mmCIF file of C-alpha atoms in Angstrom:
data_model
loop_
_atom_site.group_PDB
_atom_site.id
_atom_site.type_symbol
_atom_site.label_atom_id
_atom_site.label_comp_id
_atom_site.label_asym_id
_atom_site.label_seq_id
_atom_site.Cartn_x
_atom_site.Cartn_y
_atom_site.Cartn_z
ATOM 1 C CA UNK A 1 -0.062 0.035 -0.019
ATOM 2 C CA UNK A 2 1.302 3.360 -0.899
ATOM 3 C CA UNK A 3 2.451 5.043 2.319
ATOM 4 C CA UNK A 4 3.647 8.478 3.100
ATOM 5 C CA UNK A 5 6.619 10.012 1.215
ATOM 6 C CA UNK A 6 9.871 8.999 2.510
ATOM 7 C CA UNK A 7 13.251 10.553 1.467
ATOM 8 C CA UNK A 8 16.374 8.053 1.409
ATOM 9 C CA UNK A 9 19.835 8.913 0.287
ATOM 10 C CA UNK A 10 20.779 6.522 -2.351
ATOM 11 C CA UNK A 11 23.874 5.289 -0.138
ATOM 12 C CA UNK A 12 21.269 4.022 2.173
ATOM 13 C CA UNK A 13 19.408 1.736 -0.063
ATOM 14 C CA UNK A 14 20.196 -1.852 0.437
ATOM 15 C CA UNK A 15 22.042 -4.028 -2.223
ATOM 16 C CA UNK A 16 18.839 -5.889 -2.984
ATOM 17 C CA UNK A 17 16.856 -2.727 -3.153
ATOM 18 C CA UNK A 18 19.179 -1.237 -5.726
ATOM 19 C CA UNK A 19 19.449 -4.481 -7.654
ATOM 20 C CA UNK A 20 15.537 -4.363 -8.052
ATOM 21 C CA UNK A 21 15.541 -0.977 -9.058
ATOM 22 C CA UNK A 22 18.086 -1.258 -11.863
ATOM 23 C CA UNK A 23 16.149 -4.404 -13.314
ATOM 24 C CA UNK A 24 12.959 -2.473 -13.822
ATOM 25 C CA UNK A 25 11.995 -0.085 -16.550
ATOM 26 C CA UNK A 26 11.405 3.523 -15.071
ATOM 27 C CA UNK A 27 8.030 5.272 -16.120
ATOM 28 C CA UNK A 28 7.906 8.017 -18.340
ATOM 29 C CA UNK A 29 5.764 10.908 -19.162
ATOM 30 C CA UNK A 30 2.035 10.396 -18.789
ATOM 31 C CA UNK A 31 2.704 6.937 -16.906
ATOM 32 C CA UNK A 32 4.521 8.953 -14.204
ATOM 33 C CA UNK A 33 1.293 11.053 -13.869
ATOM 34 C CA UNK A 34 -0.789 8.066 -13.338
ATOM 35 C CA UNK A 35 1.666 6.727 -10.770
ATOM 36 C CA UNK A 36 1.838 10.170 -8.954
ATOM 37 C CA UNK A 37 -1.929 10.556 -9.057
ATOM 38 C CA UNK A 38 -2.331 7.269 -7.323
ATOM 39 C CA UNK A 39 0.503 7.749 -4.758
ATOM 40 C CA UNK A 40 -1.286 11.377 -4.006
ATOM 41 C CA UNK A 41 -4.349 9.897 -3.715
ATOM 42 C CA UNK A 42 -3.273 7.139 -1.269
ATOM 43 C CA UNK A 43 -1.068 9.640 0.672
ATOM 44 C CA UNK A 44 -4.186 11.709 1.573
ATOM 45 C CA UNK A 45 -6.084 8.606 2.479
ATOM 46 C CA UNK A 46 -3.407 7.416 5.028
ATOM 47 C CA UNK A 47 -2.715 10.960 6.399
ATOM 48 C CA UNK A 48 -6.219 11.236 7.228
ATOM 49 C CA UNK A 49 -6.338 7.792 8.621
ATOM 50 C CA UNK A 50 -3.307 8.831 10.850
ATOM 51 C CA UNK A 51 -5.006 11.792 11.948
ATOM 52 C CA UNK A 52 -8.245 9.914 12.934
ATOM 53 C CA UNK A 53 -6.126 7.624 15.052
ATOM 54 C CA UNK A 54 -4.420 10.388 16.768
ATOM 55 C CA UNK A 55 -8.072 11.937 17.537
ATOM 56 C CA UNK A 56 -9.122 8.666 19.126
ATOM 57 C CA UNK A 57 -5.880 8.490 20.936
ATOM 58 C CA UNK A 58 -6.356 12.107 22.288
ATOM 59 C CA UNK A 59 -9.952 10.973 23.404
ATOM 60 C CA UNK A 60 -8.762 8.016 25.491
ATOM 61 C CA UNK A 61 -6.073 10.365 27.001
ATOM 62 C CA UNK A 62 -8.658 12.995 27.733
ATOM 63 C CA UNK A 63 -10.573 10.377 29.563
ATOM 64 C CA UNK A 64 -7.470 9.161 31.402
ATOM 65 C CA UNK A 65 -6.111 12.536 32.553
ATOM 66 C CA UNK A 66 -9.395 14.210 33.299
ATOM 67 C CA UNK A 67 -11.547 11.333 34.717
ATOM 68 C CA UNK A 68 -15.217 12.366 36.118
ATOM 69 C CA UNK A 69 -18.630 11.158 36.667
ATOM 70 C CA UNK A 70 -21.863 11.570 35.073
ATOM 71 C CA UNK A 71 -22.214 14.654 37.134
ATOM 72 C CA UNK A 72 -18.882 16.056 35.911
ATOM 73 C CA UNK A 73 -17.048 15.520 39.493
ATOM 74 C CA UNK A 74 -13.349 14.877 39.155
ATOM 75 C CA UNK A 75 -12.943 11.096 40.224
ATOM 76 C CA UNK A 76 -10.602 9.901 42.982
ATOM 77 C CA UNK A 77 -8.151 8.508 40.170
ATOM 78 C CA UNK A 78 -7.544 12.116 39.061
ATOM 79 C CA UNK A 79 -3.617 12.632 39.375
ATOM 80 C CA UNK A 80 -2.503 16.012 38.309
ATOM 81 C CA UNK A 81 1.099 15.658 39.525
ATOM 82 C CA UNK A 82 3.035 18.709 40.066
ATOM 83 C CA UNK A 83 0.285 20.815 38.075
ATOM 84 C CA UNK A 84 -2.842 22.292 38.935
ATOM 85 C CA UNK A 85 -6.244 20.598 37.852
ATOM 86 C CA UNK A 86 -6.963 23.394 35.705
ATOM 87 C CA UNK A 87 -3.714 23.117 33.625
ATOM 88 C CA UNK A 88 -4.282 19.278 33.303
ATOM 89 C CA UNK A 89 -7.801 19.316 32.319
ATOM 90 C CA UNK A 90 -7.463 22.241 29.799
ATOM 91 C CA UNK A 91 -4.119 20.668 28.653
ATOM 92 C CA UNK A 92 -5.804 17.324 27.893
ATOM 93 C CA UNK A 93 -9.115 18.904 26.383
ATOM 94 C CA UNK A 94 -6.897 21.223 24.085
ATOM 95 C CA UNK A 95 -5.199 18.397 22.715
ATOM 96 C CA UNK A 96 -8.425 16.595 22.051
ATOM 97 C CA UNK A 97 -10.223 19.667 20.574
ATOM 98 C CA UNK A 98 -7.051 20.249 18.297
ATOM 99 C CA UNK A 99 -7.013 16.587 17.046
ATOM 100 C CA UNK A 100 -10.603 16.547 16.231
ATOM 101 C CA UNK A 101 -10.572 19.662 14.105
ATOM 102 C CA UNK A 102 -7.262 18.633 12.369
ATOM 103 C CA UNK A 103 -8.994 15.356 11.272
ATOM 104 C CA UNK A 104 -12.338 17.106 10.471
ATOM 105 C CA UNK A 105 -10.687 19.828 8.156
ATOM 106 C CA UNK A 106 -8.548 17.215 6.497
ATOM 107 C CA UNK A 107 -11.261 15.070 5.497
ATOM 108 C CA UNK A 108 -12.861 18.185 3.832
ATOM 109 C CA UNK A 109 -9.760 19.133 2.039
ATOM 110 C CA UNK A 110 -9.151 15.473 0.860
ATOM 111 C CA UNK A 111 -12.521 15.100 -0.553
ATOM 112 C CA UNK A 112 -12.333 18.391 -2.112
ATOM 113 C CA UNK A 113 -9.070 17.508 -3.923
ATOM 114 C CA UNK A 114 -10.418 14.196 -4.785
ATOM 115 C CA UNK A 115 -13.380 15.276 -6.538
ATOM 116 C CA UNK A 116 -12.035 18.518 -8.109
ATOM 117 C CA UNK A 117 -13.686 21.272 -5.883
ATOM 118 C CA UNK A 118 -16.603 22.349 -3.649
ATOM 119 C CA UNK A 119 -18.987 22.297 -6.494
ATOM 120 C CA UNK A 120 -18.221 18.711 -7.406
ATOM 121 C CA UNK A 121 -20.907 15.947 -7.041
ATOM 122 C CA UNK A 122 -18.496 13.857 -4.852
ATOM 123 C CA UNK A 123 -17.914 16.976 -2.566
ATOM 124 C CA UNK A 124 -21.373 18.118 -2.423
ATOM 125 C CA UNK A 125 -22.459 14.271 -1.354
ATOM 126 C CA UNK A 126 -19.688 14.259 1.519
ATOM 127 C CA UNK A 127 -20.856 18.013 2.534
ATOM 128 C CA UNK A 128 -24.582 17.037 3.339
ATOM 129 C CA UNK A 129 -23.621 15.437 6.606
ATOM 130 C CA UNK A 130 -21.227 18.256 8.382
ATOM 131 C CA UNK A 131 -23.453 21.027 6.846
ATOM 132 C CA UNK A 132 -26.617 19.593 8.096
ATOM 133 C CA UNK A 133 -24.850 19.670 11.943
ATOM 134 C CA UNK A 134 -24.059 23.234 11.191
ATOM 135 C CA UNK A 135 -27.385 23.920 10.096
ATOM 136 C CA UNK A 136 -28.498 22.425 13.137
ATOM 137 C CA UNK A 137 -26.123 24.646 15.469
ATOM 138 C CA UNK A 138 -25.718 22.138 18.109
ATOM 139 C CA UNK A 139 -22.581 20.675 19.958
ATOM 140 C CA UNK A 140 -20.913 19.901 16.762
ATOM 141 C CA UNK A 141 -20.770 23.713 15.896
ATOM 142 C CA UNK A 142 -19.809 24.459 19.513
ATOM 143 C CA UNK A 143 -16.923 22.107 19.589
ATOM 144 C CA UNK A 144 -15.818 22.553 16.215
ATOM 145 C CA UNK A 145 -15.382 26.595 16.715
ATOM 146 C CA UNK A 146 -14.039 25.988 20.015
ATOM 147 C CA UNK A 147 -10.726 25.048 18.717
ATOM 148 C CA UNK A 148 -9.943 28.431 17.793
ATOM 149 C CA UNK A 149 -10.237 30.167 21.109
ATOM 150 C CA UNK A 150 -8.176 27.272 22.445
ATOM 151 C CA UNK A 151 -5.475 27.779 19.981
ATOM 152 C CA UNK A 152 -5.447 31.563 20.900
ATOM 153 C CA UNK A 153 -4.798 31.167 24.567
ATOM 154 C CA UNK A 154 -8.297 30.948 25.918
ATOM 155 C CA UNK A 155 -8.966 28.565 28.716
ATOM 156 C CA UNK A 156 -12.224 27.213 28.009
ATOM 157 C CA UNK A 157 -12.860 24.531 30.517
ATOM 158 C CA UNK A 158 -13.968 25.663 34.060
ATOM 159 C CA UNK A 159 -12.251 23.781 36.763
ATOM 160 C CA UNK A 160 -14.448 24.807 39.918
ATOM 161 C CA UNK A 161 -13.959 23.738 43.489
ATOM 162 C CA UNK A 162 -17.076 22.972 45.491
ATOM 163 C CA UNK A 163 -17.406 21.478 49.175
ATOM 164 C CA UNK A 164 -17.892 17.930 47.849
ATOM 165 C CA UNK A 165 -15.266 18.093 45.331
ATOM 166 C CA UNK A 166 -14.016 19.433 42.087
ATOM 167 C CA UNK A 167 -16.260 19.756 39.041
ATOM 168 C CA UNK A 168 -15.689 20.364 35.384
ATOM 169 C CA UNK A 169 -17.947 22.310 32.910
ATOM 170 C CA UNK A 170 -18.248 24.648 30.013
ATOM 171 C CA UNK A 171 -19.413 27.873 31.464
ATOM 172 C CA UNK A 172 -20.987 29.546 28.395
ATOM 173 C CA UNK A 173 -20.717 33.078 30.153
ATOM 174 C CA UNK A 174 -17.083 32.799 30.281
ATOM 175 C CA UNK A 175 -16.694 31.472 26.833
ATOM 176 C CA UNK A 176 -18.817 34.364 25.576
ATOM 177 C CA UNK A 177 -16.526 36.836 26.803
ATOM 178 C CA UNK A 178 -12.990 35.897 25.642
ATOM 179 C CA UNK A 179 -9.654 37.694 26.323
ATOM 180 C CA UNK A 180 -7.830 39.323 23.517
ATOM 181 C CA UNK A 181 -9.701 37.199 21.123
ATOM 182 C CA UNK A 182 -12.800 37.691 18.716
ATOM 183 C CA UNK A 183 -14.893 34.401 18.491
ATOM 184 C CA UNK A 184 -16.653 33.355 15.533
ATOM 185 C CA UNK A 185 -20.412 34.023 14.621
ATOM 186 C CA UNK A 186 -21.060 30.433 14.758
ATOM 187 C CA UNK A 187 -19.884 30.263 18.260
ATOM 188 C CA UNK A 188 -21.694 33.485 19.229
ATOM 189 C CA UNK A 189 -24.786 32.055 17.797
ATOM 190 C CA UNK A 190 -24.480 28.697 19.635
ATOM 191 C CA UNK A 191 -23.765 30.358 23.116
ATOM 192 C CA UNK A 192 -26.704 32.885 22.845
ATOM 193 C CA UNK A 193 -29.072 30.098 21.563
ATOM 194 C CA UNK A 194 -28.102 27.749 24.195
ATOM 195 C CA UNK A 195 -27.930 30.262 27.170
ATOM 196 C CA UNK A 196 -31.459 31.204 26.322
ATOM 197 C CA UNK A 197 -32.759 27.546 26.381
ATOM 198 C CA UNK A 198 -31.150 26.932 29.567
ATOM 199 C CA UNK A 199 -32.837 30.078 31.023
ATOM 200 C CA UNK A 200 -35.994 29.244 29.576
ATOM 201 C CA UNK A 201 -36.225 25.928 31.531
ATOM 202 C CA UNK A 202 -34.855 27.679 34.877
ATOM 203 C CA UNK A 203 -34.161 31.092 34.793
ATOM 204 C CA UNK A 204 -31.818 30.991 37.841
ATOM 205 C CA UNK A 205 -29.888 28.133 36.104
ATOM 206 C CA UNK A 206 -26.390 29.265 35.195
ATOM 207 C CA UNK A 207 -25.562 28.412 31.379
ATOM 208 C CA UNK A 208 -23.439 25.730 31.742
ATOM 209 C CA UNK A 209 -22.698 22.763 29.265
ATOM 210 C CA UNK A 210 -21.788 19.226 30.684
ATOM 211 C CA UNK A 211 -18.142 18.331 30.369
ATOM 212 C CA UNK A 212 -18.106 14.694 30.105
ATOM 213 C CA UNK A 213 -21.412 14.313 27.830
ATOM 214 C CA UNK A 214 -20.447 17.170 25.354
ATOM 215 C CA UNK A 215 -17.133 15.387 24.767
ATOM 216 C CA UNK A 216 -18.792 11.951 24.455
ATOM 217 C CA UNK A 217 -21.360 13.434 21.926
ATOM 218 C CA UNK A 218 -18.410 15.091 20.025
ATOM 219 C CA UNK A 219 -16.683 11.948 19.973
ATOM 220 C CA UNK A 220 -19.283 10.133 18.286
ATOM 221 C CA UNK A 221 -19.934 12.885 15.694
ATOM 222 C CA UNK A 222 -16.527 12.976 14.589
ATOM 223 C CA UNK A 223 -16.387 9.141 14.257
ATOM 224 C CA UNK A 224 -19.616 9.134 12.297
ATOM 225 C CA UNK A 225 -18.186 11.879 10.022
ATOM 226 C CA UNK A 226 -14.933 9.658 9.435
ATOM 227 C CA UNK A 227 -17.246 6.568 8.563
ATOM 228 C CA UNK A 228 -19.094 8.961 5.850
ATOM 229 C CA UNK A 229 -15.774 10.234 4.537
ATOM 230 C CA UNK A 230 -14.599 6.670 3.842
ATOM 231 C CA UNK A 231 -17.712 5.886 2.055
ATOM 232 C CA UNK A 232 -17.418 9.241 -0.124
ATOM 233 C CA UNK A 233 -13.704 8.563 -0.576
ATOM 234 C CA UNK A 234 -13.752 4.940 -1.699
ATOM 235 C CA UNK A 235 -15.113 5.467 -5.526
ATOM 236 C CA UNK A 236 -12.035 7.765 -6.129
ATOM 237 C CA UNK A 237 -9.586 5.494 -4.547
ATOM 238 C CA UNK A 238 -10.866 2.710 -6.533
ATOM 239 C CA UNK A 239 -10.856 4.922 -9.567
ATOM 240 C CA UNK A 240 -7.164 5.870 -9.199
ATOM 241 C CA UNK A 241 -6.174 2.094 -8.596
ATOM 242 C CA UNK A 242 -8.022 0.951 -11.451
ATOM 243 C CA UNK A 243 -6.006 3.508 -13.816
ATOM 244 C CA UNK A 244 -2.951 2.337 -12.434
ATOM 245 C CA UNK A 245 -3.666 -1.334 -12.651
ATOM 246 C CA UNK A 246 -4.629 -0.808 -16.378
ATOM 247 C CA UNK A 247 -1.213 0.656 -17.029
ATOM 248 C CA UNK A 248 0.787 -2.036 -15.278
ATOM 249 C CA UNK A 249 -1.336 -4.864 -17.043
ATOM 250 C CA UNK A 250 -0.082 -3.197 -20.252
ATOM 251 C CA UNK A 251 3.386 -2.815 -19.363
ATOM 252 C CA UNK A 252 4.840 -5.758 -17.127
ATOM 253 C CA UNK A 253 8.342 -4.156 -17.757
ATOM 254 C CA UNK A 254 7.441 -1.064 -15.328
ATOM 255 C CA UNK A 255 6.881 -3.592 -12.366
ATOM 256 C CA UNK A 256 9.685 -4.363 -9.904
ATOM 257 C CA UNK A 257 9.703 -6.938 -7.031
ATOM 258 C CA UNK A 258 11.998 -6.707 -3.938
ATOM 259 C CA UNK A 259 11.147 -9.218 -1.184
ATOM 260 C CA UNK A 260 7.658 -9.585 -2.267
ATOM 261 C CA UNK A 261 7.154 -5.952 -2.235
ATOM 262 C CA UNK A 262 5.637 -4.566 -5.630
ATOM 263 C CA UNK A 263 6.807 -1.290 -7.018
ATOM 264 C CA UNK A 264 7.497 1.223 -9.875
ATOM 265 C CA UNK A 265 10.129 3.593 -10.422
ATOM 266 C CA UNK A 266 10.457 7.094 -12.045
ATOM 267 C CA UNK A 267 12.789 9.869 -12.021
ATOM 268 C CA UNK A 268 12.122 13.745 -11.838
ATOM 269 C CA UNK A 269 15.256 15.942 -11.864
ATOM 270 C CA UNK A 270 17.892 14.343 -9.946
ATOM 271 C CA UNK A 271 15.612 12.353 -7.808
ATOM 272 C CA UNK A 272 14.647 8.712 -8.257
ATOM 273 C CA UNK A 273 11.023 7.964 -6.698
ATOM 274 C CA UNK A 274 9.932 4.561 -5.640
ATOM 275 C CA UNK A 275 6.320 3.855 -5.240
ATOM 276 C CA UNK A 276 5.931 0.704 -3.378
ATOM 277 C CA UNK A 277 3.549 -1.410 -1.520
ATOM 278 C CA UNK A 278 1.353 -1.836 -4.999
ATOM 279 C CA UNK A 279 0.825 -5.695 -3.996
ATOM 280 C CA UNK A 280 -1.979 -4.471 -1.692
ATOM 281 C CA UNK A 281 -5.445 -3.961 -2.760
ATOM 282 C CA UNK A 282 -6.765 -0.581 -1.350
ATOM 283 C CA UNK A 283 -10.067 -1.510 -1.914
ATOM 284 C CA UNK A 284 -9.808 -4.358 0.675
ATOM 285 C CA UNK A 285 -8.085 -1.984 2.914
ATOM 286 C CA UNK A 286 -11.063 0.487 3.006
ATOM 287 C CA UNK A 287 -13.594 -2.258 3.428
ATOM 288 C CA UNK A 288 -11.351 -3.588 6.458
ATOM 289 C CA UNK A 289 -11.038 0.067 7.922
ATOM 290 C CA UNK A 290 -14.710 0.441 7.275
ATOM 291 C CA UNK A 291 -15.799 -2.349 9.478
ATOM 292 C CA UNK A 292 -13.494 -1.108 12.089
ATOM 293 C CA UNK A 293 -14.934 2.407 12.291
ATOM 294 C CA UNK A 294 -18.448 0.985 12.418
ATOM 295 C CA UNK A 295 -17.620 -1.288 15.253
ATOM 296 C CA UNK A 296 -16.110 1.885 16.914
ATOM 297 C CA UNK A 297 -19.068 4.048 16.190
ATOM 298 C CA UNK A 298 -21.457 1.249 17.398
ATOM 299 C CA UNK A 299 -19.631 1.391 20.925
ATOM 300 C CA UNK A 300 -19.740 5.180 21.158
ATOM 301 C CA UNK A 301 -23.642 5.003 20.315
ATOM 302 C CA UNK A 302 -24.184 2.450 23.010
ATOM 303 C CA UNK A 303 -22.017 4.503 25.519
ATOM 304 C CA UNK A 304 -24.023 7.704 24.931
ATOM 305 C CA UNK A 305 -27.411 5.589 25.348
ATOM 306 C CA UNK A 306 -26.164 4.357 28.572
ATOM 307 C CA UNK A 307 -25.185 7.558 29.837
ATOM 308 C CA UNK A 308 -28.680 8.865 30.601
ATOM 309 C CA UNK A 309 -27.671 12.231 30.964
ATOM 310 C CA UNK A 310 -29.465 14.683 33.429
ATOM 311 C CA UNK A 311 -28.416 18.148 34.430
ATOM 312 C CA UNK A 312 -26.971 18.410 37.877
#
């Protein structure tokens, strides 16, 4: 499978690798374009794959570093070490929200690139899901837009000492009044709408959002979006691989093998490029990945249902 790009000095290439490269006919002209198109396609796929895994890891780290119960009380397992609770909680949340925004923005950029712009049929099909969440103006919008304040020095998680312990929350009054930063219109709209809704239920109830449940819900939504991304990306990946296979079927002289690794070679300027891992079928890889993500999504939805959320 075509992986991320690696630059290796010629002197570092193994003897078997050099021998395999010298035995194969290098790609020329339009054939190089076909190989580069496939390499570009798979690089985008794998970079998104990696960013999604980083997002999942950051969520698990958030749970580990800022453990709290259903009412957002920090648990007895919380161990801030030499740092304050505010530092640890906001540091863990900042990593989580940044990882989420990274993979969300990457998915959008990849689909736009795959299908040739934001007016293409493929892009518009993908955009239906996230745009529907923006239209609803709910938690997805809040968390997506919250990354920018976090990246610009805002501490968005309130860590509040109370008689029975320490409680975590998103204080909408605090987030509505950032220091040395202008919040987006989407975030402003969400805060105003949600604060009004909370006060409509109980005028004396402060506009807080639950920390644990909000993170759980956003985690589930990003998994759902990634599953949607895989579905939308698959036709383009299949097309890029079919074009490559058609070329290699006609020109077996382009195909090299080194220890069961299938590759092609081309030269640009003073650099020799080796596109390897072609023995793997990306269609099978995507099907496997989709099954894994569907299982992950099922678990996230099950956890949400069992939470039985209530405002404290």
